[in-house]
Short mmCIF file of C-alpha atoms (C1' of nucleotides) in Angstrom, two decimals:
data_model
loop_
_atom_site.label_atom_id
_atom_site.label_comp_id
_atom_site.label_asym_id
_atom_site.label_seq_id
_atom_site.Cartn_x
_atom_site.Cartn_y
_atom_site.Cartn_z
CA UNK T 1 -25.85 6.15 -10.24
CA UNK T 2 -29.58 7.05 -10.32
CA UNK T 3 -28.34 9.77 -12.68
CA UNK T 4 -27.88 7.09 -15.29
CA UNK T 5 -31.14 5.29 -14.78
CA UNK T 6 -33.08 8.44 -15.59
CA UNK T 7 -31.06 9.33 -18.67
CA UNK T 8 -33.26 9.86 -21.74
CA UNK T 9 -32.13 8.64 -25.14
CA UNK T 10 -29.68 10.94 -26.89
CA UNK T 11 -31.44 13.78 -28.63
CA UNK T 12 -31.00 13.69 -32.42
CA UNK T 13 -28.94 16.86 -32.59
CA UNK T 14 -26.38 15.45 -30.21
CA UNK T 15 -23.99 17.73 -28.37
CA UNK T 16 -25.62 20.93 -29.58
CA UNK T 17 -28.58 20.11 -27.40
CA UNK T 18 -26.49 21.18 -24.43
CA UNK T 19 -25.77 24.59 -25.93
CA UNK T 20 -29.42 25.26 -26.70
CA UNK T 21 -31.26 23.47 -23.92
CA UNK T 22 -34.90 22.69 -24.58
CA UNK T 23 -37.42 23.23 -21.86
CA UNK T 24 -37.50 19.95 -19.93
CA UNK T 25 -40.79 18.14 -20.00
CA UNK T 26 -41.84 15.85 -17.22
CA UNK T 27 -38.90 15.03 -14.93
CA UNK T 28 -37.29 17.86 -13.00
CA UNK T 29 -33.80 19.08 -13.96
CA UNK T 30 -30.82 17.50 -12.28
CA UNK T 31 -28.40 19.71 -10.42
CA UNK T 32 -25.02 20.37 -11.96
CA UNK T 33 -23.29 17.74 -9.88
CA UNK T 34 -25.75 15.01 -10.74
CA UNK T 35 -26.14 15.88 -14.39
CA UNK T 36 -25.76 13.23 -16.98
CA UNK T 37 -22.33 13.31 -18.50
CA UNK T 38 -22.52 10.19 -20.61
CA UNK T 39 -19.87 7.73 -19.52
CA UNK T 40 -17.11 10.24 -18.81
CA UNK T 41 -17.52 9.88 -15.09
CA UNK T 42 -17.29 6.12 -15.38
CA UNK T 43 -14.22 6.49 -17.59
CA UNK T 44 -12.55 8.59 -14.92
CA UNK T 45 -13.37 6.05 -12.24
CA UNK T 46 -11.94 3.19 -14.25
CA UNK T 47 -8.78 5.10 -15.09
CA UNK T 48 -8.36 6.22 -11.50
CA UNK T 49 -8.84 2.70 -10.18
CA UNK T 50 -6.21 1.30 -12.53
CA UNK T 51 -3.69 4.01 -11.67
CA UNK T 52 -4.34 3.97 -7.94
CA UNK T 53 -3.87 0.23 -7.97
CA UNK T 54 -0.62 0.19 -9.92
CA UNK T 55 1.03 3.33 -8.53
CA UNK T 56 -0.80 4.04 -5.31
CA UNK T 57 -3.02 7.00 -4.52
CA UNK T 58 -0.39 9.49 -3.43
CA UNK T 59 1.88 8.74 -6.37
CA UNK T 60 -0.90 9.21 -8.91
CA UNK T 61 -1.61 12.74 -10.09
CA UNK T 62 -4.97 14.02 -11.20
CA UNK T 63 -3.18 14.87 -14.45
CA UNK T 64 -2.35 11.16 -14.91
CA UNK T 65 -6.00 10.31 -14.51
CA UNK T 66 -7.13 13.06 -16.84
CA UNK T 67 -4.68 11.97 -19.53
CA UNK T 68 -5.72 8.32 -19.21
CA UNK T 69 -9.30 9.46 -19.75
CA UNK T 70 -8.46 11.71 -22.68
CA UNK T 71 -9.13 14.91 -20.79
CA UNK T 72 -7.20 18.06 -19.95
CA UNK T 73 -5.64 18.53 -16.53
CA UNK T 74 -8.44 20.50 -14.93
CA UNK T 75 -11.32 18.45 -16.22
CA UNK T 76 -11.55 15.71 -13.60
CA UNK T 77 -12.63 18.43 -11.18
CA UNK T 78 -15.74 18.98 -13.22
CA UNK T 79 -16.82 15.46 -12.27
CA UNK T 80 -15.31 15.12 -8.80
CA UNK T 81 -14.74 17.85 -6.33
CA UNK T 82 -11.33 16.58 -5.23
CA UNK T 83 -8.80 13.82 -5.70
CA UNK T 84 -10.01 12.40 -2.40
CA UNK T 85 -13.56 12.22 -3.68
CA UNK T 86 -12.33 10.22 -6.65
CA UNK T 87 -10.60 7.73 -4.40
CA UNK T 88 -13.65 7.39 -2.24
CA UNK T 89 -15.89 6.86 -5.26
CA UNK T 90 -13.58 4.12 -6.56
CA UNK T 91 -13.75 2.31 -3.24
CA UNK T 92 -17.47 2.69 -2.88
CA UNK T 93 -18.06 1.36 -6.36
CA UNK T 94 -15.77 -1.55 -5.59
CA UNK T 95 -17.55 -2.49 -2.39
CA UNK T 96 -21.05 -2.17 -3.82
CA UNK T 97 -20.13 -4.36 -6.73
CA UNK T 98 -18.43 -6.93 -4.53
CA UNK T 99 -21.39 -7.09 -2.19
CA UNK T 100 -23.82 -7.58 -5.04
CA UNK T 101 -21.72 -10.32 -6.58
CA UNK T 102 -21.32 -12.18 -3.31
CA UNK T 103 -25.03 -12.01 -2.56
CA UNK T 104 -25.84 -13.49 -5.94
CA UNK T 105 -23.18 -16.11 -5.45
CA UNK T 106 -24.52 -17.16 -2.06
CA UNK T 107 -28.07 -17.19 -3.26
CA UNK T 108 -27.14 -19.66 -5.97
CA UNK T 109 -25.89 -21.98 -3.20
CA UNK T 110 -29.05 -21.77 -1.13
CA UNK T 111 -29.67 -25.03 0.69
CA UNK T 112 -26.25 -26.38 -0.21
CA UNK T 113 -23.67 -27.46 2.34
CA UNK T 114 -21.58 -24.88 4.17
CA UNK T 115 -18.58 -26.26 2.32
CA UNK T 116 -20.11 -25.40 -1.03
CA UNK T 117 -21.13 -22.00 0.25
CA UNK T 118 -17.62 -21.27 1.39
CA UNK T 119 -16.29 -22.39 -1.95
CA UNK T 120 -18.63 -19.96 -3.67
CA UNK T 121 -17.55 -17.10 -1.40
CA UNK T 122 -13.87 -17.85 -1.98
CA UNK T 123 -14.27 -18.19 -5.72
CA UNK T 124 -16.22 -14.95 -6.07
CA UNK T 125 -13.76 -13.17 -3.81
CA UNK T 126 -10.88 -14.19 -6.07
CA UNK T 127 -12.84 -13.07 -9.10
CA UNK T 128 -13.51 -9.70 -7.55
CA UNK T 129 -9.81 -9.27 -6.79
CA UNK T 130 -8.25 -10.82 -9.87
CA UNK T 131 -10.84 -10.99 -12.63
CA UNK T 132 -11.35 -8.52 -15.43
CA UNK T 133 -12.11 -4.94 -14.43
CA UNK T 134 -10.90 -5.80 -10.95
CA UNK T 135 -9.04 -2.68 -9.85
CA UNK T 136 -11.67 -1.19 -7.56
CA UNK T 137 -11.56 -3.54 -4.60
CA UNK T 138 -7.76 -3.86 -4.52
CA UNK T 139 -7.60 -0.09 -4.31
CA UNK T 140 -9.89 -0.24 -1.33
CA UNK T 141 -7.81 -2.91 0.33
CA UNK T 142 -4.47 -1.22 -0.15
CA UNK T 143 -5.23 2.51 0.04
CA UNK T 144 -7.53 2.69 3.04
CA UNK T 145 -5.10 4.88 4.96
CA UNK T 146 -5.55 7.70 2.43
CA UNK T 147 -9.15 8.24 3.48
CA UNK T 148 -10.35 10.77 6.01
CA UNK T 149 -12.25 9.68 9.09
CA UNK T 150 -15.76 10.10 7.67
CA UNK T 151 -14.96 8.22 4.49
CA UNK T 152 -13.20 5.53 6.44
CA UNK T 153 -16.12 4.83 8.71
CA UNK T 154 -18.55 4.73 5.80
CA UNK T 155 -16.42 2.14 4.05
CA UNK T 156 -15.94 0.20 7.25
CA UNK T 157 -19.68 -0.25 7.36
CA UNK T 158 -19.66 -1.75 3.87
CA UNK T 159 -16.77 -4.00 4.81
CA UNK T 160 -18.68 -5.18 7.85
CA UNK T 161 -21.61 -6.09 5.60
CA UNK T 162 -19.24 -8.00 3.40
CA UNK T 163 -17.72 -9.95 6.26
CA UNK T 164 -21.15 -10.65 7.66
CA UNK T 165 -21.79 -12.85 4.63
CA UNK T 166 -18.96 -15.12 5.70
CA UNK T 167 -19.69 -15.46 9.38
CA UNK T 168 -22.60 -17.92 9.42
CA UNK T 169 -20.83 -20.12 6.89
CA UNK T 170 -17.63 -20.13 8.93
CA UNK T 171 -19.57 -20.78 12.11
CA UNK T 172 -21.16 -23.85 10.58
CA UNK T 173 -17.83 -25.15 9.38
CA UNK T 174 -16.35 -24.60 12.80
CA UNK T 175 -19.22 -26.55 14.35
CA UNK T 176 -18.65 -29.52 12.03
CA UNK T 177 -14.93 -29.41 12.78
CA UNK T 178 -13.92 -28.64 9.20
CA UNK T 179 -12.60 -25.24 10.26
CA UNK T 180 -10.13 -25.83 13.02
CA UNK T 181 -9.42 -22.38 14.47
CA UNK T 182 -11.39 -19.77 16.44
CA UNK T 183 -13.85 -18.30 13.94
CA UNK T 184 -12.86 -14.68 14.48
CA UNK T 185 -9.17 -15.19 13.82
CA UNK T 186 -9.89 -17.78 11.15
CA UNK T 187 -11.90 -15.22 9.21
CA UNK T 188 -9.12 -12.65 9.40
CA UNK T 189 -6.43 -15.13 8.40
CA UNK T 190 -8.50 -16.62 5.61
CA UNK T 191 -9.45 -13.29 4.07
CA UNK T 192 -5.83 -12.19 4.42
CA UNK T 193 -4.65 -15.18 2.44
CA UNK T 194 -7.09 -14.31 -0.31
CA UNK T 195 -6.43 -10.57 -0.26
CA UNK T 196 -2.70 -11.06 -0.51
CA UNK T 197 -3.15 -12.81 -3.86
CA UNK T 198 -3.38 -9.34 -5.37
CA UNK T 199 0.35 -9.07 -4.74
CA UNK T 200 1.46 -12.19 -6.54
CA UNK T 201 -1.25 -13.41 -8.89
CA UNK T 202 -0.27 -13.21 -12.53
CA UNK T 203 -3.06 -13.85 -15.01
CA UNK T 204 -0.52 -14.73 -17.69
CA UNK T 205 0.83 -17.62 -15.64
CA UNK T 206 -0.52 -21.13 -15.30
CA UNK T 207 -2.61 -20.83 -12.13
CA UNK T 208 -6.23 -19.78 -12.62
CA UNK T 209 -8.78 -18.42 -10.20
CA UNK T 210 -10.26 -21.91 -10.08
CA UNK T 211 -6.87 -23.32 -9.07
CA UNK T 212 -6.56 -20.78 -6.30
CA UNK T 213 -10.02 -21.65 -5.07
CA UNK T 214 -9.19 -25.35 -4.95
CA UNK T 215 -5.93 -24.68 -3.11
CA UNK T 216 -7.57 -22.39 -0.58
CA UNK T 217 -10.37 -24.86 0.13
CA UNK T 218 -7.89 -27.68 0.59
CA UNK T 219 -5.69 -25.58 2.84
CA UNK T 220 -8.38 -24.14 5.08
CA UNK T 221 -11.02 -26.84 5.34
CA UNK T 222 -9.28 -29.88 3.95
CA UNK T 223 -11.65 -30.17 1.04
CA UNK T 224 -10.17 -32.07 -1.85
CA UNK T 225 -10.87 -30.79 -5.35
CA UNK T 226 -14.52 -30.66 -6.29
CA UNK T 227 -15.94 -29.38 -9.52
CA UNK T 228 -18.44 -26.75 -8.53
CA UNK N 25 26.95 -1.55 8.63
CA UNK N 26 30.68 -2.43 8.69
CA UNK N 27 31.06 1.29 9.30
CA UNK N 28 29.79 0.72 12.81
CA UNK N 29 31.78 -2.37 13.57
CA UNK N 30 35.00 -0.52 12.98
CA UNK N 31 34.04 2.47 15.08
CA UNK N 32 36.60 3.23 17.80
CA UNK N 33 35.45 4.35 21.22
CA UNK N 34 34.48 8.00 21.42
CA UNK N 35 37.49 10.22 21.75
CA UNK N 36 37.55 12.10 25.08
CA UNK N 37 37.09 15.51 23.51
CA UNK N 38 33.89 14.37 21.82
CA UNK N 39 32.46 16.34 18.95
CA UNK N 40 35.39 18.74 18.69
CA UNK N 41 37.43 15.83 17.40
CA UNK N 42 35.63 16.27 14.09
CA UNK N 43 36.56 19.90 13.78
CA UNK N 44 40.26 19.26 14.48
CA UNK N 45 40.83 15.81 13.05
CA UNK N 46 43.85 13.98 14.43
CA UNK N 47 46.06 12.09 12.08
CA UNK N 48 44.56 8.60 11.94
CA UNK N 49 46.75 5.84 13.29
CA UNK N 50 46.33 2.30 12.07
CA UNK N 51 42.99 1.93 10.28
CA UNK N 52 42.45 3.83 7.03
CA UNK N 53 40.06 6.76 6.94
CA UNK N 54 36.52 6.11 5.88
CA UNK N 55 35.10 7.98 2.93
CA UNK N 56 32.54 10.67 3.54
CA UNK N 57 29.62 8.41 2.77
CA UNK N 58 30.72 5.67 5.09
CA UNK N 59 31.87 7.90 7.88
CA UNK N 60 30.72 7.24 11.36
CA UNK N 61 27.86 9.51 12.27
CA UNK N 62 26.93 8.10 15.63
CA UNK N 63 23.36 6.86 15.56
CA UNK N 64 21.88 9.64 13.43
CA UNK N 65 21.67 7.38 10.42
CA UNK N 66 19.88 4.74 12.45
CA UNK N 67 17.55 7.42 13.84
CA UNK N 68 16.65 8.43 10.32
CA UNK N 69 15.98 4.85 9.32
CA UNK N 70 13.72 4.26 12.28
CA UNK N 71 11.78 7.48 11.71
CA UNK N 72 11.47 6.77 8.00
CA UNK N 73 10.26 3.24 8.62
CA UNK N 74 7.57 4.42 11.03
CA UNK N 75 6.36 7.16 8.68
CA UNK N 76 6.50 5.04 5.54
CA UNK N 77 4.47 2.42 7.32
CA UNK N 78 1.78 4.69 8.65
CA UNK N 79 1.47 7.13 5.74
CA UNK N 80 3.03 5.34 2.81
CA UNK N 81 6.20 6.27 0.95
CA UNK N 82 4.75 8.77 -1.52
CA UNK N 83 2.75 10.60 1.15
CA UNK N 84 5.75 10.98 3.46
CA UNK N 85 8.03 13.96 2.87
CA UNK N 86 11.72 14.03 3.59
CA UNK N 87 10.85 17.01 5.78
CA UNK N 88 8.59 14.76 7.88
CA UNK N 89 11.45 12.36 8.36
CA UNK N 90 13.92 15.11 9.19
CA UNK N 91 11.56 16.62 11.77
CA UNK N 92 10.92 13.23 13.38
CA UNK N 93 14.67 12.84 13.71
CA UNK N 94 15.21 16.33 15.07
CA UNK N 95 16.97 17.59 11.97
CA UNK N 96 16.49 20.39 9.46
CA UNK N 97 14.90 19.75 6.11
CA UNK N 98 18.06 19.30 4.08
CA UNK N 99 19.92 17.13 6.54
CA UNK N 100 18.64 13.66 5.61
CA UNK N 101 20.48 14.11 2.33
CA UNK N 102 23.74 14.19 4.19
CA UNK N 103 23.10 10.58 5.21
CA UNK N 104 21.17 9.29 2.18
CA UNK N 105 21.56 10.43 -1.35
CA UNK N 106 17.82 10.38 -2.08
CA UNK N 107 14.43 9.59 -0.64
CA UNK N 108 14.51 6.38 -2.67
CA UNK N 109 17.78 5.36 -1.08
CA UNK N 110 16.17 5.79 2.34
CA UNK N 111 13.29 3.55 1.38
CA UNK N 112 15.63 0.93 0.03
CA UNK N 113 17.77 1.03 3.17
CA UNK N 114 14.69 0.55 5.34
CA UNK N 115 13.67 -2.50 3.37
CA UNK N 116 17.15 -4.00 3.29
CA UNK N 117 17.50 -3.58 7.01
CA UNK N 118 14.11 -5.22 7.47
CA UNK N 119 14.94 -8.22 5.36
CA UNK N 120 18.38 -8.77 6.85
CA UNK N 121 16.96 -8.65 10.33
CA UNK N 122 14.07 -10.96 9.45
CA UNK N 123 16.41 -13.47 7.83
CA UNK N 124 18.70 -13.51 10.84
CA UNK N 125 15.83 -13.98 13.26
CA UNK N 126 14.29 -16.80 11.24
CA UNK N 127 17.62 -18.61 10.94
CA UNK N 128 18.10 -18.47 14.69
CA UNK N 129 14.55 -19.58 15.20
CA UNK N 130 14.91 -22.58 12.91
CA UNK N 131 18.23 -23.56 14.39
CA UNK N 132 16.65 -23.74 17.82
CA UNK N 133 14.22 -26.34 16.39
CA UNK N 134 16.92 -28.49 14.84
CA UNK N 135 15.88 -32.14 14.90
CA UNK N 136 12.34 -31.29 15.92
CA UNK N 137 9.26 -32.23 13.92
CA UNK N 138 8.27 -30.25 10.86
CA UNK N 139 5.21 -29.15 12.78
CA UNK N 140 7.33 -27.52 15.44
CA UNK N 141 9.55 -25.97 12.83
CA UNK N 142 6.55 -24.46 11.07
CA UNK N 143 5.29 -23.16 14.38
CA UNK N 144 8.62 -21.47 14.98
CA UNK N 145 8.60 -19.89 11.51
CA UNK N 146 5.06 -18.63 11.95
CA UNK N 147 5.71 -17.27 15.41
CA UNK N 148 8.85 -15.44 14.40
CA UNK N 149 7.16 -14.10 11.29
CA UNK N 150 4.40 -12.59 13.42
CA UNK N 151 6.98 -11.11 15.74
CA UNK N 152 8.85 -9.55 12.85
CA UNK N 153 5.63 -7.99 11.55
CA UNK N 154 3.92 -7.05 14.79
CA UNK N 155 6.49 -6.96 17.57
CA UNK N 156 8.32 -3.93 18.89
CA UNK N 157 10.42 -1.99 16.39
CA UNK N 158 8.56 -3.80 13.61
CA UNK N 159 8.10 -1.15 10.97
CA UNK N 160 10.82 -2.23 8.56
CA UNK N 161 9.37 -5.41 7.09
CA UNK N 162 5.81 -4.07 6.74
CA UNK N 163 7.26 -1.21 4.72
CA UNK N 164 8.92 -3.75 2.49
CA UNK N 165 5.70 -5.69 2.08
CA UNK N 166 3.49 -2.75 1.30
CA UNK N 167 5.73 -0.32 -0.58
CA UNK N 168 7.54 -2.60 -3.01
CA UNK N 169 6.07 -0.80 -6.01
CA UNK N 170 7.95 2.37 -5.13
CA UNK N 171 11.30 0.74 -5.86
CA UNK N 172 13.16 0.96 -9.14
CA UNK N 173 14.04 -2.18 -11.06
CA UNK N 174 17.53 -2.66 -9.64
CA UNK N 175 16.39 -2.23 -6.06
CA UNK N 176 13.43 -4.47 -6.68
CA UNK N 177 15.50 -7.35 -7.96
CA UNK N 178 17.97 -7.06 -5.09
CA UNK N 179 15.16 -7.29 -2.59
CA UNK N 180 13.53 -10.12 -4.49
CA UNK N 181 16.69 -12.10 -3.94
CA UNK N 182 16.43 -11.55 -0.20
CA UNK N 183 12.77 -12.51 -0.26
CA UNK N 184 13.63 -15.69 -2.10
CA UNK N 185 16.13 -16.53 0.62
CA UNK N 186 13.44 -15.93 3.17
CA UNK N 187 10.92 -18.15 1.45
CA UNK N 188 13.54 -20.84 0.96
CA UNK N 189 13.52 -21.34 4.71
CA UNK N 190 9.89 -22.37 4.56
CA UNK N 191 9.97 -24.71 1.59
CA UNK N 192 11.54 -27.86 3.08
CA UNK N 193 9.30 -27.57 6.12
CA UNK N 194 6.18 -27.21 3.99
CA UNK N 195 7.29 -30.06 1.75
CA UNK N 196 7.58 -32.36 4.74
CA UNK N 197 4.17 -31.36 6.02
CA UNK N 198 2.69 -31.96 2.61
CA UNK N 199 4.26 -35.42 2.53
CA UNK N 200 2.75 -36.33 5.90
CA UNK N 201 -0.62 -35.03 4.77
CA UNK N 202 -0.78 -32.30 7.39
CA UNK N 203 -0.66 -29.65 4.68
CA UNK N 204 -3.45 -30.33 2.23
CA UNK N 205 -2.77 -28.09 -0.72
CA UNK N 206 -0.11 -27.86 -3.44
CA UNK N 207 3.00 -26.59 -1.69
CA UNK N 208 3.58 -23.63 -4.01
CA UNK N 209 0.14 -22.15 -3.61
CA UNK N 210 -0.02 -23.18 0.03
CA UNK N 211 3.11 -21.14 0.74
CA UNK N 212 1.68 -18.06 -0.99
CA UNK N 213 -1.67 -18.35 0.75
CA UNK N 214 -0.13 -19.03 4.12
CA UNK N 215 2.32 -16.13 3.99
CA UNK N 216 -0.49 -13.93 2.73
CA UNK N 217 -2.60 -14.76 5.76
CA UNK N 218 0.29 -13.82 8.02
CA UNK N 219 1.27 -10.68 6.10
CA UNK N 220 -2.25 -9.36 6.13
CA UNK N 221 -2.20 -9.30 9.94
CA UNK N 222 -0.34 -6.01 9.60
CA UNK N 223 -3.66 -4.51 8.51
CA UNK N 224 -5.76 -5.57 11.44
CA UNK N 225 -3.58 -6.53 14.38
CA UNK N 226 -3.95 -4.22 17.34
CA UNK N 227 -1.43 -4.71 20.12
CA UNK N 228 -3.77 -3.03 22.59
CA UNK N 229 -6.44 -5.66 22.03
CA UNK N 230 -6.77 -9.08 23.57
CA UNK N 231 -5.14 -11.26 20.89
CA UNK N 232 -1.40 -11.76 21.23
CA UNK N 233 1.20 -12.96 18.79
CA UNK N 234 1.02 -16.33 20.52
CA UNK N 235 -2.74 -16.45 19.94
CA UNK N 236 -2.26 -15.71 16.28
CA UNK N 237 0.33 -18.43 16.01
CA UNK N 238 -2.01 -20.96 17.57
CA UNK N 239 -4.85 -19.95 15.29
CA UNK N 240 -2.68 -20.09 12.17
CA UNK N 241 -1.33 -23.53 13.06
CA UNK N 242 -4.80 -24.85 13.73
CA UNK N 243 -6.14 -23.40 10.51
CA UNK N 244 -3.36 -24.50 8.18
CA UNK N 245 -2.18 -27.81 9.56
CA UNK N 246 -4.87 -28.74 12.04
CA UNK N 247 -2.54 -28.56 14.98
CA UNK N 248 -4.35 -28.03 18.24
CA UNK N 249 -2.76 -25.68 20.73
CA UNK N 250 0.69 -26.71 21.92
CA UNK N 251 2.90 -24.75 24.25
CA UNK N 252 6.15 -24.30 22.38
"C1'" DC O 4 24.56 18.96 9.80
"C1'" DC O 5 22.30 23.92 9.00
"C1'" DT O 6 20.89 27.93 5.95
"C1'" DA O 7 18.96 29.49 2.09
"C1'" DC O 8 17.40 28.46 -1.97
"C1'" DC O 9 15.89 26.49 -6.80
"C1'" DG O 10 13.06 24.23 -10.32
"C1'" DA O 11 9.43 21.27 -10.92
"C1'" DT O 12 5.17 19.55 -9.88
"C1'" DC O 13 0.72 19.30 -7.93
"C1'" DG O 14 -4.24 19.96 -6.44
"C1'" DG O 15 -7.40 22.98 -7.44
"C1'" DT O 16 -10.01 27.21 -9.55
"C1'" DA O 17 -12.03 31.13 -12.51
"C1'" DG O 18 -14.09 32.05 -16.43
"C1'" DG O 19 -15.66 30.75 -20.37
"C1'" DC X 8 -15.11 20.22 -20.50
"C1'" DC X 9 -10.86 23.45 -21.95
"C1'" DT X 10 -7.54 27.38 -21.06
"C1'" DA X 11 -4.70 29.62 -18.24
"C1'" DC X 12 -3.27 30.14 -14.02
"C1'" DC X 13 -2.18 30.35 -8.70
"C1'" DG X 14 -0.18 29.12 -4.24
"C1'" DA X 15 1.87 25.63 -1.85
"C1'" DT X 16 4.82 21.97 -1.41
"C1'" DC X 17 8.48 18.92 -2.44
"C1'" DG X 18 13.05 16.58 -3.48
"C1'" DG X 19 17.29 18.02 -3.72
"C1'" DT X 20 21.67 21.14 -3.64
"C1'" DA X 21 25.52 24.71 -2.77
"C1'" DG X 22 28.22 26.43 0.40
"C1'" DG X 23 29.56 26.71 4.65
#
DNA sequence: CCTACCGATCGGTAGG
DNA sequence: CCTACCGATCGGTAGG
């Protein structure tokens, strides 16, 4: 992702600039693997996320992903060294984005009650799972077994960071009596209830993410509907 | 399964009876597909369920399943006409078993409070997902997308039967105020919390199915621990 | 249920 | 990023 930050504006002669490279001034050249490839890499990630989510990792072919990105069959391997690497990148992207969104969400509730903080966490979690462009995290939730050990432990660390955001809030709610179950199991059950929504939520139906948030808050901490 | 019910005791000469079939007396012959094959079919189902659960359907080969059942690569197709048929059979078996266990469980709570009935449903649900020989239902939960339309709708009917067992109980608890969320969403969230336990439950760790049941009851309906 | 096999598909690569 | 391709694997089958 730093590859994008350092991208200079497009040179006037467009694609031909690649065929007749000018001597780079200032910044050092990027290696082949980090080179700027416009948004093709991001296109691949989005296509892969959508396909992995709907068909599963093993049932999706790299040819499917290439076609969905308007490429030929071998081309994804110019951007990613293997199908596995693509899966891992999808999950990493999903977790980084989810973490950033939850941190913002919590910050906006600074000084508010634990109840409001939980509501914010729940609402953002539903948005991450069910909102627009929301294929990345569901892939992580449902395809974790396709990772190798190293990838798995790296993602586990990100998941631990994510859960760490919930713990103090849940602890407070347990102390006040609003959360009436051991905090450890409560966290697992609560997140499970939210994560499972991926299986049944239908954006074309009546229920909205706000409805789900209200229902979850009522169910878990007995909070009646509150406009946030 | 009626194929087994009608199975006569093993003939004294054992396997050779197949090579020199005697003229059948009484009952009509079974067709090839229904014929009694001892417990080989059940062995295949068990092996398939375990592999589908741990690796996923698409990542499991029919050769894996054959090997786990002590057969050669082509032999599963003597018992099932396709890999898909095996998956479907695993799921059907899982749902039929789960339905039977929940009906027994509810019947044992006849006349009891809705709270006790919910506790029984939750406890049995955890047992079905996490107990011994519990691969069949998790496969159904996590591999539904691998089914074709006809199989999917047949299983949806069984799932509807299963959920129908919960609805009157949840309605009662909503009426008393113990369940504080719209019943429809509450059911989806609650079952999601239970279903997700497949992802994190570890039988070798301290928490037991009874612990999970207590935690779930406390979380969802505020019931403090009660020995059932 | 085994043996031997087929056709199709798949992840990945060389070379441009 | 495309073209052309390879080796391996996979679901499934014929014939016994």
